Short mmCIF file of C-alpha atoms and ligand atoms in Angstrom, two decimals:
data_model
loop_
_atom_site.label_atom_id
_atom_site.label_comp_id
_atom_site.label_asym_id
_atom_site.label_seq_id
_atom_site.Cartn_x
_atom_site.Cartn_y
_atom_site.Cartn_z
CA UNK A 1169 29.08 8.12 13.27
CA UNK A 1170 26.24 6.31 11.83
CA UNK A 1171 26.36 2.51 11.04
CA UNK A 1172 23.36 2.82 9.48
CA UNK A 1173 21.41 5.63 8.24
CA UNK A 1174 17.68 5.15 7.34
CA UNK A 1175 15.13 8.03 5.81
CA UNK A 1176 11.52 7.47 5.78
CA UNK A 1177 9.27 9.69 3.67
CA UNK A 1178 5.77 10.01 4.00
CA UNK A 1179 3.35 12.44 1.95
CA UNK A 1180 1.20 14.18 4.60
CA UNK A 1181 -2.37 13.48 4.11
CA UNK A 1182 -1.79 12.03 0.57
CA UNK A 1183 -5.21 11.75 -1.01
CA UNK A 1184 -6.03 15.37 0.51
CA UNK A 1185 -3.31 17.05 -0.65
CA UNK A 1186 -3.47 15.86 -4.25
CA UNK A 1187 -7.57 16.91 -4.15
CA UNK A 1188 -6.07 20.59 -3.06
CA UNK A 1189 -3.82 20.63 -5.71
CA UNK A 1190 -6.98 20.36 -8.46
CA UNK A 1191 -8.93 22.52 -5.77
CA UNK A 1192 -6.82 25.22 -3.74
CA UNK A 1193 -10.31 26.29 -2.53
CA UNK A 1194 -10.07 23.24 -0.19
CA UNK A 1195 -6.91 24.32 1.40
CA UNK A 1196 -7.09 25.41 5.18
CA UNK A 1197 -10.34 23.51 5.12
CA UNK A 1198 -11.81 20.20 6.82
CA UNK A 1199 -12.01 17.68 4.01
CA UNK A 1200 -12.65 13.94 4.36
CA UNK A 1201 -12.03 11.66 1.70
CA UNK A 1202 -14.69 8.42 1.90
CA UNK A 1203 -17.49 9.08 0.08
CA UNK A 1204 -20.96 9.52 -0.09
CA UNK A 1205 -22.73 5.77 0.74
CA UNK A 1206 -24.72 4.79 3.56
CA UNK A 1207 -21.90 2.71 5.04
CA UNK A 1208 -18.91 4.69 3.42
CA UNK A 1209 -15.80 5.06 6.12
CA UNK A 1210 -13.31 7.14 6.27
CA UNK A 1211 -10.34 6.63 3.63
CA UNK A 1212 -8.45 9.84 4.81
CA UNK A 1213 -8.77 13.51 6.50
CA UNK A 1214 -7.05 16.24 6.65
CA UNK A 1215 -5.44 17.67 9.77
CA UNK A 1216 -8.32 20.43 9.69
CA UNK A 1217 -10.98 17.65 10.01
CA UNK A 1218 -8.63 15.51 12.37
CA UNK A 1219 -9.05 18.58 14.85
CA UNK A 1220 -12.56 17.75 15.65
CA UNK A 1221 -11.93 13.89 15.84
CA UNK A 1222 -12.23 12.82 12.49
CA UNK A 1223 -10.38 9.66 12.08
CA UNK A 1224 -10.03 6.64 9.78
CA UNK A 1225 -11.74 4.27 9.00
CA UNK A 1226 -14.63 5.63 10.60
CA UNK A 1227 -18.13 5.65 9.33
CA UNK A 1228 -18.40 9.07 7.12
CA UNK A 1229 -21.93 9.08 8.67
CA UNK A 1230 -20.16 9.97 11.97
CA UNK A 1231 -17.40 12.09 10.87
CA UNK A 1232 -20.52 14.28 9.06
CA UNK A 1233 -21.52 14.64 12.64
CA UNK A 1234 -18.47 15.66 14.35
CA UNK A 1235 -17.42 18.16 11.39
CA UNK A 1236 -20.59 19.15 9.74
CA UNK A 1237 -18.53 21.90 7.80
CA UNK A 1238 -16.05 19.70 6.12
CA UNK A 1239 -15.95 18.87 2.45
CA UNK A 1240 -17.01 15.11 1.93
CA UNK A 1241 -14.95 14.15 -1.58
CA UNK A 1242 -15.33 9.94 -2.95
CA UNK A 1243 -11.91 9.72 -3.69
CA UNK A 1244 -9.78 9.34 -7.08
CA UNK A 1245 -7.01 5.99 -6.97
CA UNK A 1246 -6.43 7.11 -10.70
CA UNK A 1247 -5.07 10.22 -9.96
CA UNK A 1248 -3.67 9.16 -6.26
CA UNK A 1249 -1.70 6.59 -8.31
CA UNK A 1250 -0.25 9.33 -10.78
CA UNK A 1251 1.11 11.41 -8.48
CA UNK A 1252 2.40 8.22 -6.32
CA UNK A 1253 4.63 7.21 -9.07
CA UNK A 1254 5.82 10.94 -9.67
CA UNK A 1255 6.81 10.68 -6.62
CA UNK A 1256 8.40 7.11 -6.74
CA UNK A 1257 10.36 8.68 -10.16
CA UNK A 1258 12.11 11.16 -8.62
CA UNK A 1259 13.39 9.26 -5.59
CA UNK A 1260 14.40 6.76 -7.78
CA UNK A 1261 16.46 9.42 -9.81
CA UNK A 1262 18.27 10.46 -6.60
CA UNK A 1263 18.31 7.57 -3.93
CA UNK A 1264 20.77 4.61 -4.25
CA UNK A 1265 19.12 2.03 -2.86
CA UNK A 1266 14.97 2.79 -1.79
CA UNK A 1267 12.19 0.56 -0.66
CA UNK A 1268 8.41 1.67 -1.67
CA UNK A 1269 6.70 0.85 2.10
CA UNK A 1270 3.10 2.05 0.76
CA UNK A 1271 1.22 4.60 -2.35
CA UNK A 1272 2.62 7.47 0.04
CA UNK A 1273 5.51 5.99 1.78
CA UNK A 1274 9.29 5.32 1.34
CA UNK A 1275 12.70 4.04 3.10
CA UNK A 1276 15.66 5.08 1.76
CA UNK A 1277 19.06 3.64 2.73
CA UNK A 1278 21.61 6.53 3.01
CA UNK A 1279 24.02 4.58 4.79
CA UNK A 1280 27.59 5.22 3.74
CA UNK A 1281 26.58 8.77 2.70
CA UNK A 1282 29.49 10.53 3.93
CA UNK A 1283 28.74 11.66 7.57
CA UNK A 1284 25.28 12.00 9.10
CA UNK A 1285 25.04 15.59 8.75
CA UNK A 1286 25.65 15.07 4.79
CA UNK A 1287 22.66 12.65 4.53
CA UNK A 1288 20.55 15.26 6.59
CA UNK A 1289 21.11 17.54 3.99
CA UNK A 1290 20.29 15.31 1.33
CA UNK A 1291 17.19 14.46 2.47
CA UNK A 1292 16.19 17.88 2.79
CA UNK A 1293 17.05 18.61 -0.83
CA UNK A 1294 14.96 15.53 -1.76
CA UNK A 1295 11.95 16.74 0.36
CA UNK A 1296 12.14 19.79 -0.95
CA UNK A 1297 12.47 18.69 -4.89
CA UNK A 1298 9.41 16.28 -4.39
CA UNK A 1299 7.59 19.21 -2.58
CA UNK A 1300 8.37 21.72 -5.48
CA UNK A 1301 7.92 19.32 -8.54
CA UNK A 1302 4.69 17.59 -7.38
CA UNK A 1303 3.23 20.46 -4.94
CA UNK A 1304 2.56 17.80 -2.45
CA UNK A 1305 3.93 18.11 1.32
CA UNK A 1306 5.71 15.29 3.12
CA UNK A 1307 7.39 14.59 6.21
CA UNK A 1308 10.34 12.52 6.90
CA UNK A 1309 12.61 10.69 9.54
CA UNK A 1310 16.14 10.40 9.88
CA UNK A 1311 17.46 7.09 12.07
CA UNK A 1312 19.48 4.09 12.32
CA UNK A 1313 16.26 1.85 11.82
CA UNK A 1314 13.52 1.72 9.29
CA UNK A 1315 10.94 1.78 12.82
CA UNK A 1316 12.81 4.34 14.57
CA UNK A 1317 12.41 6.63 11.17
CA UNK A 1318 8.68 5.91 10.86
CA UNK A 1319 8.31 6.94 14.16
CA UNK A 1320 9.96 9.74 13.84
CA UNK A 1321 8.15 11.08 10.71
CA UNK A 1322 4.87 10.45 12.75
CA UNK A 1323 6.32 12.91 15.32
CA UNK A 1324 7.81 15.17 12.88
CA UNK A 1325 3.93 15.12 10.98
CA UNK A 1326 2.28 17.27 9.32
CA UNK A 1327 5.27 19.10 7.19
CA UNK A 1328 7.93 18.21 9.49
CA UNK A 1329 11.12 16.63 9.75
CA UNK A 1330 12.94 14.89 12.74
CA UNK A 1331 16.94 13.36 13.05
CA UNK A 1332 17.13 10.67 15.59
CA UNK A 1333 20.89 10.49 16.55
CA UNK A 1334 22.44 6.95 17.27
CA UNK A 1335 22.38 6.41 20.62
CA UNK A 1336 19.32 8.73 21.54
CA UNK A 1337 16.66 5.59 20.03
CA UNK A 1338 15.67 4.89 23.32
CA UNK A 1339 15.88 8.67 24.49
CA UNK A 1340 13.36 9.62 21.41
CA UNK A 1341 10.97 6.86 22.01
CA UNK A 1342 10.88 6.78 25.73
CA UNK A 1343 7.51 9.08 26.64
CA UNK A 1344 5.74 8.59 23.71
CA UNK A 1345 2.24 6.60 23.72
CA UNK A 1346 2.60 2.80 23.29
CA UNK A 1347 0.31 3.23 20.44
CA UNK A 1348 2.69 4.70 18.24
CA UNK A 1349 4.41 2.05 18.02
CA UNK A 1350 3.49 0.55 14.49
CA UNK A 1351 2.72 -3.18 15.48
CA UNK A 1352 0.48 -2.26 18.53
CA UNK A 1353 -2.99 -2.50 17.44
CA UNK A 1354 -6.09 -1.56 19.35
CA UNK A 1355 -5.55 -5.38 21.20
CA UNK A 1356 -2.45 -5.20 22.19
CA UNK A 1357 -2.82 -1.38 23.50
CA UNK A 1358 -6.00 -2.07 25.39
CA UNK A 1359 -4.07 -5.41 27.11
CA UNK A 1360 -0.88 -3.11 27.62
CA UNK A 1361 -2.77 -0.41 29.39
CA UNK A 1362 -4.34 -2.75 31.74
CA UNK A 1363 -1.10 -3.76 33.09
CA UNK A 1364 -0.56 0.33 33.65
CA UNK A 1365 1.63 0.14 30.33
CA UNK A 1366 1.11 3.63 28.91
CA UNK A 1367 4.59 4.73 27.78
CA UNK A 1368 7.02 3.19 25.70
CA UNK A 1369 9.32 3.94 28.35
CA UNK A 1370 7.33 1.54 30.34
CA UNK A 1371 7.09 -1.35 27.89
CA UNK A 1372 10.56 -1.26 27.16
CA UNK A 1373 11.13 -1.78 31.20
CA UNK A 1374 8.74 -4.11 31.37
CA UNK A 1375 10.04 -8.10 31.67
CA UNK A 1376 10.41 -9.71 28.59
CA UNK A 1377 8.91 -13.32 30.08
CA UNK A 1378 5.59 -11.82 31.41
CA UNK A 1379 5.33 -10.08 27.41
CA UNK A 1380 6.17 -13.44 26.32
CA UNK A 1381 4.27 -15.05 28.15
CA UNK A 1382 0.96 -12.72 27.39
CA UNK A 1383 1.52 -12.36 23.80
CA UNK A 1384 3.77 -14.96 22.63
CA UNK A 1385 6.11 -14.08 19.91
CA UNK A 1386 4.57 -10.43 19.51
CA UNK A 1387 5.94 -9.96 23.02
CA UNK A 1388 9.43 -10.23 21.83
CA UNK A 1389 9.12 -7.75 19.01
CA UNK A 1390 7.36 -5.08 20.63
CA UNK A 1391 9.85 -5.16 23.55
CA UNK A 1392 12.36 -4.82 21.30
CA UNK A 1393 10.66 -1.66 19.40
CA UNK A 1394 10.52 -0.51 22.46
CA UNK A 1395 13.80 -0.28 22.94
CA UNK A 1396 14.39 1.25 19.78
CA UNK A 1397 15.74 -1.59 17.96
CA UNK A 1398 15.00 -2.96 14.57
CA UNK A 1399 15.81 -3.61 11.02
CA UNK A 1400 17.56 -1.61 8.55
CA UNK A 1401 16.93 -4.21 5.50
CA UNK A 1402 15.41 -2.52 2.77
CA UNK A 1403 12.85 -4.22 0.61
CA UNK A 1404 14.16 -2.79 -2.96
CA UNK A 1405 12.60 -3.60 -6.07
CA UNK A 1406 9.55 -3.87 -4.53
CA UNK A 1407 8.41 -2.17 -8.20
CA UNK A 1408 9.38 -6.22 -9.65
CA UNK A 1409 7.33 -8.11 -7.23
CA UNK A 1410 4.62 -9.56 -9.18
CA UNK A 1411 2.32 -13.04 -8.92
CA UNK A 1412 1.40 -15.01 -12.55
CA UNK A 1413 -0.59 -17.91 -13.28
CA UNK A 1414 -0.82 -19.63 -16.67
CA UNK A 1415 -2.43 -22.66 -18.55
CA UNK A 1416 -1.48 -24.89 -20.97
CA UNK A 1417 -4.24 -26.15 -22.91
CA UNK A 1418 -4.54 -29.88 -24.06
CA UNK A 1419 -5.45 -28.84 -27.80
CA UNK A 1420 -4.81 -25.71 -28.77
CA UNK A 1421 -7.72 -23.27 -28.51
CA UNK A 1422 -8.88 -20.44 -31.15
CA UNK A 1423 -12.62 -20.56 -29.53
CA UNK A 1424 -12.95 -16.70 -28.11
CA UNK A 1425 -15.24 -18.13 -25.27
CA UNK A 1426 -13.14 -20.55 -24.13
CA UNK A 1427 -10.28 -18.20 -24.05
CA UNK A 1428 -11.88 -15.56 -22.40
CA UNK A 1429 -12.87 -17.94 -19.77
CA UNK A 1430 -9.35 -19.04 -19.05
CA UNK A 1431 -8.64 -15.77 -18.91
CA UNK A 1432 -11.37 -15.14 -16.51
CA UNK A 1433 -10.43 -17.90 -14.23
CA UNK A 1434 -6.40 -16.63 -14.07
CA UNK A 1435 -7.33 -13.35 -12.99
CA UNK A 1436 -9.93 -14.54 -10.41
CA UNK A 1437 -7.19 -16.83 -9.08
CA UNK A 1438 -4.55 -14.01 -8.98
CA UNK A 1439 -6.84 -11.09 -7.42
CA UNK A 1440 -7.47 -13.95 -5.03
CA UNK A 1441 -4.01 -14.08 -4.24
CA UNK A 1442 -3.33 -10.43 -4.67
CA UNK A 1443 -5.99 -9.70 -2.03
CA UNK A 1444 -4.90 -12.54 0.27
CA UNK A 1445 -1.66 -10.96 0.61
CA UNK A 1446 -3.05 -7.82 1.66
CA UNK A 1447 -1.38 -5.91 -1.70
CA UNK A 1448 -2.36 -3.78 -4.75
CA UNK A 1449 -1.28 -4.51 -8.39
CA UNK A 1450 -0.25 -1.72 -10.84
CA UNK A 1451 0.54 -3.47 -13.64
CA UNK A 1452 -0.77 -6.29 -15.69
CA UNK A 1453 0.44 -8.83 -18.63
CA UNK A 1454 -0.76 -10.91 -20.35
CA UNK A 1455 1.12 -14.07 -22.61
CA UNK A 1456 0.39 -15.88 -24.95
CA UNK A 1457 2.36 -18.58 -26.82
CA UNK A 1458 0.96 -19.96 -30.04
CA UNK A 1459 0.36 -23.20 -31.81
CA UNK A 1460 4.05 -22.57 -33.62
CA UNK A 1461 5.42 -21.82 -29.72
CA UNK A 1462 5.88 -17.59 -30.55
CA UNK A 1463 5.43 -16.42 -27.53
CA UNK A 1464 4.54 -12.83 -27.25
CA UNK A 1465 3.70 -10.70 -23.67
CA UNK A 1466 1.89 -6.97 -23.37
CA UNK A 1467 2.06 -5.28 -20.68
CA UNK A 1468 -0.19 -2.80 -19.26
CA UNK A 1469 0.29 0.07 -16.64
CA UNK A 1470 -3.32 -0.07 -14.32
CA UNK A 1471 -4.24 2.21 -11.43
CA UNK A 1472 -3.36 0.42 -8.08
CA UNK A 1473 -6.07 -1.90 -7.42
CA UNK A 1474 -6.81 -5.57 -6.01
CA UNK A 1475 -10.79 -5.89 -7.33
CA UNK A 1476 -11.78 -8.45 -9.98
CA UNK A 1477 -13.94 -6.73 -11.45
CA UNK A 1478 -11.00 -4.08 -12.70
CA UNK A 1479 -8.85 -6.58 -13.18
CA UNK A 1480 -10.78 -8.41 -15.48
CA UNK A 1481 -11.49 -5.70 -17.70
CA UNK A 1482 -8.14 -4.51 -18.18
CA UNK A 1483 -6.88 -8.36 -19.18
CA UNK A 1484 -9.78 -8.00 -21.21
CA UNK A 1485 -9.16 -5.03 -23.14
CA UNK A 1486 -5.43 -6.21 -23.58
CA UNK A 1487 -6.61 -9.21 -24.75
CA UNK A 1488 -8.86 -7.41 -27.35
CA UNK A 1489 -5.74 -5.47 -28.45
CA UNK A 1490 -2.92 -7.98 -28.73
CA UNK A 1491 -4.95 -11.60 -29.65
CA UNK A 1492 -4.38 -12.46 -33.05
CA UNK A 1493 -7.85 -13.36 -33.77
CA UNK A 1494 -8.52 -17.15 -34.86
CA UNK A 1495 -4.82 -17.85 -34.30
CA UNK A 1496 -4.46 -21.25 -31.86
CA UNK A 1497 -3.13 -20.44 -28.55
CA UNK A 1498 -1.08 -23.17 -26.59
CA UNK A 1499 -0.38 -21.39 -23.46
CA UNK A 1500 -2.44 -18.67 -22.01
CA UNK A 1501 -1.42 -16.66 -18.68
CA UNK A 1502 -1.41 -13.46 -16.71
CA UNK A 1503 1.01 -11.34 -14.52
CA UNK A 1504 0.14 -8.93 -12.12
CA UNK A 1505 3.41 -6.99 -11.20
CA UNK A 1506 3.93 -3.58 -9.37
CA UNK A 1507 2.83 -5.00 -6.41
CA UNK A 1508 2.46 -2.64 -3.06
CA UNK A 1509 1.03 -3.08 0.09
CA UNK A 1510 -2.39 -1.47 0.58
CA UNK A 1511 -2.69 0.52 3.00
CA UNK A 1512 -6.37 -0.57 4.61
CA UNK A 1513 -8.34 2.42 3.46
CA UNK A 1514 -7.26 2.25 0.00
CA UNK A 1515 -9.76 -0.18 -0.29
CA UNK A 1516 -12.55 2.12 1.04
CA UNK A 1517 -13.71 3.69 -1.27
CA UNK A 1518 -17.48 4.66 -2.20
CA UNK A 1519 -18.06 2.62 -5.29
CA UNK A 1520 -15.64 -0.26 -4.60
CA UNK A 1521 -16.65 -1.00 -0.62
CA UNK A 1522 -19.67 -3.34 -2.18
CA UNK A 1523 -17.58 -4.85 -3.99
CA UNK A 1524 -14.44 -5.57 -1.97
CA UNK A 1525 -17.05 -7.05 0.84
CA UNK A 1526 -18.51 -8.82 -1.64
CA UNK A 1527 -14.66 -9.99 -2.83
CA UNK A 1528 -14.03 -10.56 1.09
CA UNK A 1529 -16.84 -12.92 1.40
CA UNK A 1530 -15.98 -15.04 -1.75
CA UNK A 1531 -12.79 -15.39 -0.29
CA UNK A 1532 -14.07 -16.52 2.75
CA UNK A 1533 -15.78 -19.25 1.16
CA UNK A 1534 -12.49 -19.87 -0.61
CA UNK A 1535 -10.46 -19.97 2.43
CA UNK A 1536 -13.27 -22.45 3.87
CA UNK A 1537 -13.81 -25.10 1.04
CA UNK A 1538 -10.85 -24.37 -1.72
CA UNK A 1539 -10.32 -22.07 -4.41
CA UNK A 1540 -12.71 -24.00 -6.77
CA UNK A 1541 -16.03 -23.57 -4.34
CA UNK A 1542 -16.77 -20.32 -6.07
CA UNK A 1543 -16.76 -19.18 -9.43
CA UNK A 1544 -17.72 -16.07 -11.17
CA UNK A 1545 -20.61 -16.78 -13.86
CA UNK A 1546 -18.67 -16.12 -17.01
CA UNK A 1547 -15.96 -18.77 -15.93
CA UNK A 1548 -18.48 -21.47 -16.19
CA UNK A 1549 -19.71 -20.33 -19.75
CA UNK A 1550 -22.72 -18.75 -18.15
CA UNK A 1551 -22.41 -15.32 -19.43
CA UNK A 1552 -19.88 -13.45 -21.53
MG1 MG B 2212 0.94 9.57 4.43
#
């Protein structure tokens, strides 16, 4: 019997498969999703392009080379989103208790679903209900752990699905690569295989001082993955985490500029924060309390994103819509909510890798000498 019982879902080669469903002319095909500027990577690929070493994160310059043939797309976030919270809707609907991991991944916590073999078959029903609704394929896991799940979908990829029986952890993990892992990087991989650590089987056998001792605290935990142990806490509600800043003016303000500035300043602050923490927001609010202390909030659904620039305008335009013009505001401030860890590539994309370096540099300087060492123009009154 199961103590625990853990299902991870993952859509297989998200961003492709919802480009096939607008184009079935790409299925079967190599198609890489990145872009089409001179230093665009790799955001994601399908299987067909992973054949001939197409990988992420790589320059699209050399993935061009090493599949000539395949179809080069820049990548919709609008439309990934969409069919990310379809998705997120219908295991909602069905799941008691669920964790949103990533904009293509999910844990769900079947444990205390009658017997193991009665969760198995209602996670099939699930995978199959997502499949036929949205028309995109996933994979999923089956375990007592949310790591020993995610590693199984990875081995169960693409359109699979794998049960790891209590007990067999170890069994299931044992001659697998150390790199698929999740927590061994390129480092830690490159360090392990110079001791002659290929195989988890290996690391888990390996003694824990001498990983301690070589990686400190990350010596602990991936000895312990290794050995096919870790947590089965869900992260729920992830859909209600959400960062907000506000500002109380000394005299209440009707001036458009100076309001718009404020606003400017909160959402630099929060997509600083937002991007610090390594997550996307997919929502946004804004408040306002007036001179007579009303206090109203709007609230706006946004594509998943962590760039000022998109940020801005979308507080802008809500701002536009809901300000009660030449009414004196008291308190002015911003919510981002719907907050979801980005997966790296997300922010990869053609048109927004200037920008996001650009964003990575400011906060760099940030980091350095304080939030307050840079400013965009329009916060100091420079332009509109
Ligand atoms: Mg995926």
């Amino acid at each position: 019997m199961f103590d625990r019982a853990i299902l991870h879902m993952d859509l297989d080669s998200f961003f492709v498969s919802v480009e096939r469903l607008r184009r079935p002319d790409l299925q079967g095909r190599p198609v890489i999703i990145g872009g089409h500027g001179a230093r665009a990577v790799v955001a994601s690929c399908s299987y067909e392009a992973r054949m001939y070493g197409v990988r992420s994160a790589m320059p699209v310059s050399r993935a061009r080379q090493r599949c000539p043939q395949a179809v080069v797309l820049a990548g919709d976030l609008q439309a990934y989103s969409f069919f990310s919270r379809w998705v997120c809707r219908i295991i909602k609907e069905e799941a008691p208790l669920y964790e949103r991991a990533s904009i293509d991944e999910f844990y769900l916590d079947l444990s205390g679903m009658d017997r193991y073999i009665g969760c198995w078959k209602w996670a099939s029903a699930l995978r199959r209900r997502i499949q036929e609704e949205t028309g995109l394929p996933l994979s999923m896991g089956l375990a007592a752990n949310k790591l020993v799940a995610k590693v199984a979908t990875g081995e169960a990829k693409p359109h699979g699905a794998l049960m790891i029986e209590p007990g067999r952890e170890r069994f299931f993990l044992a001659p697998l690569a150390i790199e698929k892992i999740p927590g061994i990087g390129c480092k830690t991989a490159e360090k392990l295989h110079h001791l002659g650590v290929k195989r988890v089987a290996q690391l888990a056998a390996y003694p824990l001082e001498e990983l301690e001792a070589l990686f400190g605290k990350h010596g602990l935990s991936i000895w312990r993955k290794a050995r096919g142990l870790g947590s089965s806490t869900l992260e729920p509600h992830s859909e209600r985490k959400s960062i907000s800043s506000e500002h109380t003016f000394d005299v209440d303000v009707a001036d458009r500029g100076i309001l718009h500035r404020e606003l400017t300043r909160l959402v630099g602050k929060l997509g600083y924060l937002l991007r610090k923490k390594g997550m996307l927001a997919s929502s946004l609010a804004l408040k306002f309390r007036y001179a007579d202390f009303t206090t109203l909030s709007h609230q706006q659904k946004i594509p998943y994103t962590a760039r000022d620039e998109l940020l801005l305008a979308y507080a802008r335009g809500l701002f536009e819509r809901h300000y009660k013009a030449c009414r004196p505001l008291r308190l002015v401030g911003c919510r981002l909510a719907g907050l979801l860890r980005a997966s790296e590539p997300l922010q990869l994309f053609d048109d927004q890798q200037r920008e996001m370096k650009l964003l990575s540099g400011l906060d760099e300087i940030r980091d350095k000498f304080g939030r307050h060492a840079v400013r965009r123009a329009s916060e100091l009154g420079l332009s509109s």
